[in-house]
């Protein structure tokens, strides 16, 4: 799965809310063909826009589509690679929408569902008898908003703990936050000046994948109340998480940790500090397995679920998930044929396994996760378990998703630096920022 910077995603979310509701064929107001769909659907050429761009990614996507082409030989699928959310939204607004569009981020789902930029798939899901229970509940939750199932999950990301076996020296991966703290301290190496040479674990929210959304499941923290207002200031789990985080930052020394962090290699290169033995344990997604195989094939490492709060052992094995979503935009010229393609890509076991094996993301149906054709060594299997765990969580869909995440990330960065004198008041301040923005957005 590709990483979408929050700053970029913010701009995309702003444009999504203005999507044009132009007239045109839709899934809701056109009758379904009678008889077998493969026989009764008329011939058409449909456009599928997706964000995959490397040769291997594009090839995998074409292989996944091959099964659909065999089933519907009268439908030509024109796949367009490297398309980002802002291009999709602008095309919808300009009346040039593709028939099918896939996105790497779930941050725009709420805007797309609410505005009608993506069509509600609920009617055709019911008409075709598609059983969404084959998807984990968490995957269903991040693809819908306000009762509108305007997207479906294509592949998923799950986040866990990677650990360097040589640096661990026989220690087992930590299961609780107190164990993580103790092991991080034990594995940290400093020079004579006290500067960090090897970090056991970097607790800073500014480090790579340590975003608030990825860390929150470790303590079971919730983002919103049922009415959509912020729960950050009233959920004690957030205070627990931030207290643990800052205590470990303070043990390292904020300035020393910051200097060390800034001197590390790029996250998306062969210079990643985990590859180089500079960090013993890191929070990361399942796709890191494929990157290690390509960039550090001799690295001896293991994977495990993320440690959890000491008083929440029931959370162990769970984690954070999100993923690629796919749907039929408003204004699609051939919505019925588009739906058949979306249904195929998101429910056909062979297609999902093909994509997962090539891209090393988690397939999203129970059947595809159990398929004997799925490549799943022990390190990848960890993430299949995390994704399917009943307490794995996601960032709930919200119209201001990017803004809310940035507000919390900014606060956590200020907190770990020692710039927040009153944690309770600070968290309430984050609530106010989120709730004020929600009011401006129409609640």
Short mmCIF file of C-alpha atoms in Angstrom, two decimals:
data_model
loop_
_atom_site.label_atom_id
_atom_site.label_comp_id
_atom_site.label_asym_id
_atom_site.label_seq_id
_atom_site.Cartn_x
_atom_site.Cartn_y
_atom_site.Cartn_z
CA UNK A 1 0.00 0.00 0.00
CA UNK A 2 1.31 3.43 -0.80
CA UNK A 3 1.66 6.11 1.87
CA UNK A 4 -0.35 9.32 1.28
CA UNK A 5 1.07 12.29 3.23
CA UNK A 6 -1.54 13.93 5.43
CA UNK A 7 -0.84 17.34 3.94
CA UNK A 8 -1.64 16.02 0.48
CA UNK A 9 -4.67 14.11 1.67
CA UNK A 10 -5.98 17.27 3.32
CA UNK A 11 -6.18 19.03 0.01
CA UNK A 12 -7.93 16.03 -1.49
CA UNK A 13 -10.54 15.99 1.25
CA UNK A 14 -11.30 19.65 0.70
CA UNK A 15 -12.00 19.10 -2.98
CA UNK A 16 -14.03 15.97 -2.33
CA UNK A 17 -16.72 17.84 -0.44
CA UNK A 18 -17.58 19.89 -3.53
CA UNK A 19 -18.16 16.96 -5.84
CA UNK A 20 -20.75 17.75 -8.50
CA UNK A 21 -23.97 15.76 -8.41
CA UNK A 22 -24.42 15.86 -12.17
CA UNK A 23 -27.14 13.80 -13.78
CA UNK A 24 -26.27 10.50 -15.43
CA UNK A 25 -26.69 6.75 -15.15
CA UNK A 26 -26.55 5.43 -11.62
CA UNK A 27 -26.69 2.14 -9.80
CA UNK A 28 -29.77 3.15 -7.84
CA UNK A 29 -32.11 4.18 -10.63
CA UNK A 30 -31.34 1.72 -13.41
CA UNK A 31 -32.89 -1.74 -13.38
CA UNK A 32 -30.62 -4.73 -13.09
CA UNK A 33 -30.50 -6.95 -16.19
CA UNK A 34 -32.52 -10.15 -15.96
CA UNK A 35 -30.91 -13.59 -16.10
CA UNK A 36 -27.19 -14.25 -15.80
CA UNK A 37 -25.22 -11.01 -15.47
CA UNK A 38 -22.41 -12.39 -17.64
CA UNK A 39 -24.86 -13.08 -20.46
CA UNK A 40 -27.20 -10.10 -20.20
CA UNK A 41 -24.83 -7.19 -19.62
CA UNK A 42 -24.32 -5.31 -22.90
CA UNK A 43 -20.87 -4.79 -24.36
CA UNK A 44 -19.02 -1.74 -23.09
CA UNK A 45 -15.60 -0.25 -22.55
CA UNK A 46 -15.13 0.86 -18.96
CA UNK A 47 -12.33 2.87 -17.41
CA UNK A 48 -10.72 1.85 -14.13
CA UNK A 49 -8.49 4.42 -12.45
CA UNK A 50 -6.07 3.27 -9.78
CA UNK A 51 -2.98 4.56 -8.01
CA UNK A 52 -0.63 1.64 -8.65
CA UNK A 53 2.31 2.73 -10.79
CA UNK A 54 5.32 0.40 -10.68
CA UNK A 55 5.64 -2.28 -13.34
CA UNK A 56 5.07 -5.07 -10.79
CA UNK A 57 1.99 -3.36 -9.35
CA UNK A 58 0.46 -2.69 -12.74
CA UNK A 59 1.14 -6.25 -13.88
CA UNK A 60 -0.53 -7.62 -10.74
CA UNK A 61 -3.57 -5.46 -11.27
CA UNK A 62 -3.88 -6.62 -14.88
CA UNK A 63 -3.66 -10.23 -13.70
CA UNK A 64 -6.47 -9.61 -11.22
CA UNK A 65 -8.62 -8.12 -13.98
CA UNK A 66 -7.95 -11.09 -16.28
CA UNK A 67 -10.49 -13.25 -14.45
CA UNK A 68 -13.14 -10.58 -14.97
CA UNK A 69 -12.34 -10.34 -18.67
CA UNK A 70 -12.78 -14.10 -18.98
CA UNK A 71 -16.14 -13.94 -17.23
CA UNK A 72 -17.33 -10.89 -19.20
CA UNK A 73 -15.61 -11.06 -22.60
CA UNK A 74 -17.96 -8.39 -23.97
CA UNK A 75 -16.63 -5.82 -21.47
CA UNK A 76 -13.32 -4.13 -22.20
CA UNK A 77 -11.51 -2.78 -19.16
CA UNK A 78 -9.15 0.13 -19.73
CA UNK A 79 -7.00 0.46 -16.62
CA UNK A 80 -5.32 3.82 -16.03
CA UNK A 81 -2.41 3.73 -13.57
CA UNK A 82 -0.96 6.27 -11.17
CA UNK A 83 -4.17 8.23 -10.52
CA UNK A 84 -4.51 10.04 -7.19
CA UNK A 85 -7.59 11.14 -5.25
CA UNK A 86 -7.49 14.77 -6.36
CA UNK A 87 -7.59 13.68 -10.00
CA UNK A 88 -10.56 11.43 -9.31
CA UNK A 89 -12.46 14.17 -7.52
CA UNK A 90 -11.74 16.78 -10.17
CA UNK A 91 -12.87 14.40 -12.90
CA UNK A 92 -16.15 13.77 -11.07
CA UNK A 93 -16.72 17.50 -10.62
CA UNK A 94 -15.95 18.12 -14.28
CA UNK A 95 -18.29 15.42 -15.59
CA UNK A 96 -15.40 13.20 -16.75
CA UNK A 97 -15.63 10.49 -14.10
CA UNK A 98 -14.17 7.05 -14.72
CA UNK A 99 -16.45 4.05 -14.36
CA UNK A 100 -14.44 2.63 -11.46
CA UNK A 101 -11.93 4.33 -9.16
CA UNK A 102 -9.64 2.96 -6.46
CA UNK A 103 -7.94 4.96 -3.71
CA UNK A 104 -5.03 4.13 -1.39
CA UNK A 105 -6.49 6.18 1.47
CA UNK A 106 -9.70 5.89 3.46
CA UNK A 107 -9.54 9.53 4.55
CA UNK A 108 -11.89 10.70 1.78
CA UNK A 109 -14.54 7.99 2.12
CA UNK A 110 -16.81 10.09 4.35
CA UNK A 111 -16.70 13.06 1.97
CA UNK A 112 -17.27 10.88 -1.06
CA UNK A 113 -20.21 9.08 0.54
CA UNK A 114 -21.88 12.20 1.94
CA UNK A 115 -21.47 14.30 -1.21
CA UNK A 116 -22.53 11.54 -3.57
CA UNK A 117 -19.20 11.71 -5.39
CA UNK A 118 -19.17 7.91 -5.16
CA UNK A 119 -22.43 6.04 -5.65
CA UNK A 120 -24.06 4.09 -2.84
CA UNK A 121 -23.51 0.40 -3.57
CA UNK A 122 -26.10 -0.77 -1.03
CA UNK A 123 -28.92 -1.40 -3.56
CA UNK A 124 -26.85 -3.62 -5.86
CA UNK A 125 -25.18 -5.38 -2.94
CA UNK A 126 -28.65 -6.40 -1.79
CA UNK A 127 -29.91 -7.20 -5.28
CA UNK A 128 -26.96 -9.48 -5.99
CA UNK A 129 -27.02 -11.09 -2.58
CA UNK A 130 -23.43 -10.14 -1.78
CA UNK A 131 -22.71 -11.24 1.78
CA UNK A 132 -20.55 -8.56 3.35
CA UNK A 133 -20.02 -10.73 6.42
CA UNK A 134 -17.15 -12.33 4.47
CA UNK A 135 -15.31 -9.09 5.31
CA UNK A 136 -14.14 -8.32 8.85
CA UNK A 137 -16.43 -5.74 10.45
CA UNK A 138 -13.59 -3.25 10.68
CA UNK A 139 -13.12 -3.32 6.88
CA UNK A 140 -16.82 -2.71 6.36
CA UNK A 141 -16.65 0.27 8.71
CA UNK A 142 -13.92 2.18 6.88
CA UNK A 143 -15.61 1.80 3.49
CA UNK A 144 -19.00 3.26 4.49
CA UNK A 145 -20.38 6.45 6.03
CA UNK A 146 -23.81 7.46 7.33
CA UNK A 147 -25.35 4.24 6.05
CA UNK A 148 -23.94 4.59 2.55
CA UNK A 149 -21.65 1.79 1.38
CA UNK A 150 -20.05 3.92 -1.31
CA UNK A 151 -16.83 1.89 -1.49
CA UNK A 152 -15.65 -1.65 -0.78
CA UNK A 153 -12.26 -2.83 0.54
CA UNK A 154 -9.83 -4.12 -2.08
CA UNK A 155 -6.68 -4.83 -0.05
CA UNK A 156 -5.83 -3.92 3.52
CA UNK A 157 -2.94 -2.71 5.63
CA UNK A 158 -2.42 -4.01 9.14
CA UNK A 159 0.15 -2.67 11.59
CA UNK A 160 2.32 -4.65 13.96
CA UNK A 161 5.78 -4.85 15.54
CA UNK A 162 8.96 -5.70 13.61
CA UNK A 163 12.00 -6.72 15.65
CA UNK A 164 15.64 -7.34 14.79
CA UNK A 165 16.49 -10.83 16.09
CA UNK A 166 20.21 -10.15 16.40
CA UNK A 167 19.63 -7.04 18.50
CA UNK A 168 16.98 -8.79 20.61
CA UNK A 169 19.58 -11.37 21.75
CA UNK A 170 16.99 -14.01 22.51
CA UNK A 171 14.43 -11.70 24.13
CA UNK A 172 10.84 -12.41 23.13
CA UNK A 173 8.82 -9.57 21.60
CA UNK A 174 7.01 -7.48 24.24
CA UNK A 175 3.29 -7.98 24.79
CA UNK A 176 2.61 -5.01 27.08
CA UNK A 177 3.65 -1.38 27.16
CA UNK A 178 5.65 -1.91 30.34
CA UNK A 179 7.51 -4.77 28.66
CA UNK A 180 8.12 -2.57 25.62
CA UNK A 181 9.54 0.18 27.82
CA UNK A 182 11.83 -2.20 29.71
CA UNK A 183 13.09 -3.86 26.53
CA UNK A 184 13.54 -0.55 24.70
CA UNK A 185 15.79 0.63 27.52
CA UNK A 186 17.69 -2.66 27.66
CA UNK A 187 18.41 -2.67 23.92
CA UNK A 188 19.36 1.00 23.63
CA UNK A 189 23.07 1.70 23.15
CA UNK A 190 24.65 5.07 23.98
CA UNK A 191 28.16 6.36 23.47
CA UNK A 192 30.38 7.89 26.13
CA UNK A 193 28.64 11.27 25.68
CA UNK A 194 25.22 9.74 26.24
CA UNK A 195 24.22 10.11 22.61
CA UNK A 196 22.04 7.36 21.16
CA UNK A 197 23.75 4.93 18.80
CA UNK A 198 21.04 2.25 18.75
CA UNK A 199 17.48 2.82 19.94
CA UNK A 200 15.47 -0.05 21.34
CA UNK A 201 12.25 1.63 20.21
CA UNK A 202 11.53 5.20 19.14
CA UNK A 203 8.36 6.47 20.88
CA UNK A 204 8.19 9.83 19.08
CA UNK A 205 5.01 10.54 17.13
CA UNK A 206 7.26 12.18 14.54
CA UNK A 207 8.97 8.87 13.70
CA UNK A 208 7.80 7.26 10.46
CA UNK A 209 4.66 5.18 11.11
CA UNK A 210 4.08 6.31 14.71
CA UNK A 211 0.94 8.28 13.88
CA UNK A 212 -1.81 8.74 16.49
CA UNK A 213 -4.13 6.44 14.54
CA UNK A 214 -1.54 3.63 14.47
CA UNK A 215 -0.71 3.99 18.18
CA UNK A 216 -4.27 4.34 19.50
CA UNK A 217 -5.20 0.61 19.26
CA UNK A 218 -2.40 -0.24 21.70
CA UNK A 219 -4.57 1.20 24.48
CA UNK A 220 -8.00 0.90 22.87
CA UNK A 221 -8.37 4.66 22.48
CA UNK A 222 -11.46 5.98 20.69
CA UNK A 223 -11.62 9.02 18.43
CA UNK A 224 -15.29 9.94 18.38
CA UNK A 225 -18.53 9.76 20.31
CA UNK A 226 -21.52 8.24 18.46
CA UNK A 227 -22.61 11.75 17.44
CA UNK A 228 -19.29 12.40 15.69
CA UNK A 229 -17.85 14.76 18.30
CA UNK A 230 -14.35 14.19 19.64
CA UNK A 231 -13.86 11.63 22.42
CA UNK A 232 -10.14 12.31 22.82
CA UNK A 233 -10.45 14.48 25.93
CA UNK A 234 -12.91 12.18 27.70
CA UNK A 235 -11.41 8.77 26.90
CA UNK A 236 -8.79 7.99 29.60
CA UNK A 237 -7.02 5.66 27.16
CA UNK A 238 -5.52 8.65 25.34
CA UNK A 239 -4.04 9.99 28.57
CA UNK A 240 -2.63 6.53 29.30
CA UNK A 241 -1.02 6.36 25.86
CA UNK A 242 0.51 9.83 26.02
CA UNK A 243 1.78 9.35 29.58
CA UNK A 244 3.56 6.14 28.55
CA UNK A 245 4.95 7.77 25.43
CA UNK A 246 6.36 10.83 27.18
CA UNK A 247 7.94 8.83 29.99
CA UNK A 248 9.96 6.90 27.42
CA UNK A 249 10.79 10.05 25.45
CA UNK A 250 12.02 11.66 28.68
CA UNK A 251 14.17 8.62 29.47
CA UNK A 252 15.93 9.02 26.14
CA UNK A 253 16.00 12.79 26.51
CA UNK A 254 13.86 14.64 23.98
CA UNK A 255 16.70 16.53 22.34
CA UNK A 256 18.96 13.48 22.11
CA UNK A 257 16.13 11.39 20.68
CA UNK A 258 15.25 14.13 18.21
CA UNK A 259 18.86 14.43 17.04
CA UNK A 260 19.09 10.66 16.62
CA UNK A 261 15.79 10.49 14.75
CA UNK A 262 16.72 13.25 12.32
CA UNK A 263 19.98 11.51 11.45
CA UNK A 264 18.33 8.25 10.40
CA UNK A 265 17.92 6.97 6.86
CA UNK A 266 14.84 7.52 4.72
CA UNK A 267 11.81 5.34 5.47
CA UNK A 268 11.31 4.45 1.82
CA UNK A 269 14.90 3.52 0.95
CA UNK A 270 17.44 0.79 1.57
CA UNK A 271 18.86 3.08 4.29
CA UNK A 272 15.92 2.45 6.61
CA UNK A 273 17.36 2.37 10.17
CA UNK A 274 15.67 -0.95 10.95
CA UNK A 275 17.63 -2.54 8.11
CA UNK A 276 20.85 -1.00 9.40
CA UNK A 277 20.48 -2.16 12.99
CA UNK A 278 19.95 1.37 14.30
CA UNK A 279 16.52 0.61 15.78
CA UNK A 280 15.69 -2.75 17.34
CA UNK A 281 11.87 -2.60 17.21
CA UNK A 282 9.56 -0.59 14.97
CA UNK A 283 5.85 -0.16 14.37
CA UNK A 284 5.15 -0.81 10.69
CA UNK A 285 2.72 -2.22 8.14
CA UNK A 286 2.62 -5.63 6.49
CA UNK A 287 4.11 -4.23 3.28
CA UNK A 288 7.46 -3.78 5.05
CA UNK A 289 7.98 -7.54 4.61
CA UNK A 290 8.16 -7.10 0.83
CA UNK A 291 10.46 -4.09 1.16
CA UNK A 292 12.82 -6.04 3.42
CA UNK A 293 12.89 -8.88 0.87
CA UNK A 294 13.91 -6.38 -1.81
CA UNK A 295 16.19 -4.08 0.15
CA UNK A 296 17.60 -6.06 3.10
CA UNK A 297 17.15 -9.72 2.22
CA UNK A 298 19.79 -10.86 4.73
CA UNK A 299 18.08 -9.18 7.68
CA UNK A 300 17.10 -11.67 10.39
CA UNK A 301 13.87 -10.31 11.80
CA UNK A 302 10.52 -11.32 13.22
CA UNK A 303 7.04 -9.83 13.49
CA UNK A 304 4.45 -9.75 16.26
CA UNK A 305 1.32 -7.85 17.24
CA UNK A 306 1.87 -4.49 18.88
CA UNK A 307 2.23 -4.38 22.67
CA UNK A 308 -0.89 -3.24 24.50
CA UNK A 309 -1.79 -1.51 27.75
CA UNK A 310 -0.95 -3.66 30.76
CA UNK A 311 -4.58 -3.60 31.93
CA UNK A 312 -5.95 -4.52 28.48
CA UNK A 313 -4.53 -7.99 27.70
CA UNK A 314 -7.68 -8.64 25.65
CA UNK A 315 -6.34 -6.26 23.01
CA UNK A 316 -3.20 -8.27 22.33
CA UNK A 317 -3.21 -9.63 18.79
CA UNK A 318 -5.20 -6.70 17.45
CA UNK A 319 -3.96 -3.50 15.86
CA UNK A 320 -4.77 -0.78 13.36
CA UNK A 321 -6.03 -1.40 9.85
CA UNK A 322 -7.09 0.59 6.80
CA UNK A 323 -6.57 -0.02 3.11
CA UNK A 324 -7.34 0.48 -0.55
CA UNK A 325 -10.98 1.21 -1.35
CA UNK A 326 -12.77 0.96 -4.68
CA UNK A 327 -16.14 2.16 -5.96
CA UNK A 328 -18.26 3.56 -8.77
CA UNK A 329 -18.06 7.37 -9.08
CA UNK A 330 -21.06 9.56 -9.78
CA UNK A 331 -21.31 10.09 -13.53
CA UNK A 332 -19.88 6.70 -14.50
CA UNK A 333 -20.96 6.00 -18.09
CA UNK A 334 -21.47 2.27 -17.50
CA UNK A 335 -22.39 1.84 -13.83
CA UNK A 336 -23.77 -1.69 -14.08
CA UNK A 337 -20.66 -3.02 -15.81
CA UNK A 338 -18.58 -1.00 -13.33
CA UNK A 339 -20.34 -2.65 -10.41
CA UNK A 340 -19.61 -6.11 -11.78
CA UNK A 341 -15.92 -5.20 -11.93
CA UNK A 342 -15.94 -3.82 -8.38
CA UNK A 343 -17.75 -6.92 -7.14
CA UNK A 344 -15.26 -9.18 -8.88
CA UNK A 345 -12.15 -7.43 -7.60
CA UNK A 346 -13.41 -7.27 -4.01
CA UNK A 347 -15.00 -10.72 -3.63
CA UNK A 348 -13.25 -13.06 -6.09
CA UNK A 349 -10.75 -15.15 -4.14
CA UNK A 350 -8.34 -15.75 -7.02
CA UNK A 351 -8.15 -12.04 -7.85
CA UNK A 352 -7.54 -11.02 -4.25
CA UNK A 353 -4.87 -13.68 -3.78
CA UNK A 354 -3.17 -12.60 -7.00
CA UNK A 355 -3.03 -9.00 -5.81
CA UNK A 356 -1.90 -9.92 -2.30
CA UNK A 357 0.87 -12.21 -3.52
CA UNK A 358 2.21 -9.52 -5.86
CA UNK A 359 1.74 -6.44 -3.66
CA UNK A 360 2.09 -8.11 -0.23
CA UNK A 361 -0.94 -6.38 1.24
CA UNK A 362 -3.55 -8.26 3.24
CA UNK A 363 -6.42 -9.74 1.19
CA UNK A 364 -9.77 -8.66 2.58
CA UNK A 365 -12.12 -11.67 2.53
CA UNK A 366 -12.08 -14.68 4.81
CA UNK A 367 -11.78 -17.04 1.84
CA UNK A 368 -8.79 -15.24 0.37
CA UNK A 369 -6.99 -15.19 3.73
CA UNK A 370 -7.51 -18.94 4.04
CA UNK A 371 -6.61 -19.74 0.43
CA UNK A 372 -3.83 -22.32 0.02
CA UNK A 373 -2.58 -20.21 -2.88
CA UNK A 374 -1.87 -17.23 -0.64
CA UNK A 375 1.85 -16.77 0.06
CA UNK A 376 2.07 -16.49 3.83
CA UNK A 377 5.30 -17.10 5.68
CA UNK A 378 5.36 -16.57 9.45
CA UNK A 379 6.22 -12.87 9.23
CA UNK A 380 3.34 -12.12 6.84
CA UNK A 381 0.90 -14.40 8.68
CA UNK A 382 1.23 -12.13 11.73
CA UNK A 383 -0.62 -9.43 9.83
CA UNK A 384 -3.36 -11.76 8.61
CA UNK A 385 -4.01 -12.49 12.28
CA UNK A 386 -4.03 -8.80 13.20
CA UNK A 387 -6.42 -7.92 10.38
CA UNK A 388 -8.90 -10.64 11.32
CA UNK A 389 -8.71 -10.06 15.10
CA UNK A 390 -12.15 -9.03 16.43
CA UNK A 391 -10.70 -6.07 18.33
CA UNK A 392 -8.60 -4.67 15.50
CA UNK A 393 -9.73 -1.09 14.91
CA UNK A 394 -9.50 1.68 12.37
CA UNK A 395 -9.90 5.42 12.27
CA UNK A 396 -13.68 5.83 11.85
CA UNK A 397 -14.81 7.64 8.72
CA UNK A 398 -15.25 11.37 9.35
CA UNK A 399 -15.73 14.34 7.06
CA UNK A 400 -12.69 16.05 8.58
CA UNK A 401 -10.55 12.95 8.95
CA UNK A 402 -7.29 14.51 7.83
CA UNK A 403 -7.75 17.67 9.90
CA UNK A 404 -8.54 15.61 13.00
CA UNK A 405 -5.46 13.43 12.60
CA UNK A 406 -3.22 16.44 12.05
CA UNK A 407 -4.66 18.18 15.11
CA UNK A 408 -3.85 15.18 17.30
CA UNK A 409 -0.42 14.61 15.77
CA UNK A 410 0.53 18.27 16.30
CA UNK A 411 -0.61 18.11 19.89
CA UNK A 412 1.36 14.92 20.56
CA UNK A 413 4.51 16.43 19.07
CA UNK A 414 4.12 19.45 21.34
CA UNK A 415 3.39 17.20 24.33
CA UNK A 416 6.44 14.96 23.92
CA UNK A 417 8.64 18.05 23.65
CA UNK A 418 7.39 19.25 27.04
CA UNK A 419 5.27 22.08 25.68
CA UNK A 420 1.97 21.03 27.32
CA UNK A 421 1.78 21.90 31.04
CA UNK A 422 -1.65 20.33 31.59
CA UNK A 423 -2.39 17.11 29.68
CA UNK A 424 -6.09 17.00 30.54
CA UNK A 425 -6.62 20.59 29.42
CA UNK A 426 -4.56 19.97 26.30
CA UNK A 427 -6.65 16.98 25.26
CA UNK A 428 -9.81 19.01 25.82
CA UNK A 429 -8.28 21.61 23.53
CA UNK A 430 -7.93 19.00 20.81
CA UNK A 431 -11.61 18.17 21.33
CA UNK A 432 -12.51 21.80 20.75
CA UNK A 433 -10.48 22.03 17.54
CA UNK A 434 -12.14 18.90 16.16
CA UNK A 435 -15.66 19.84 17.27
CA UNK A 436 -15.40 23.41 15.98
CA UNK A 437 -14.29 22.09 12.60
CA UNK A 438 -17.19 19.62 12.62
CA UNK A 439 -19.68 22.47 13.19
CA UNK A 440 -18.23 24.38 10.24
CA UNK A 441 -18.68 21.26 8.13
CA UNK A 442 -22.35 20.92 8.93
CA UNK A 443 -22.09 18.48 11.84
#
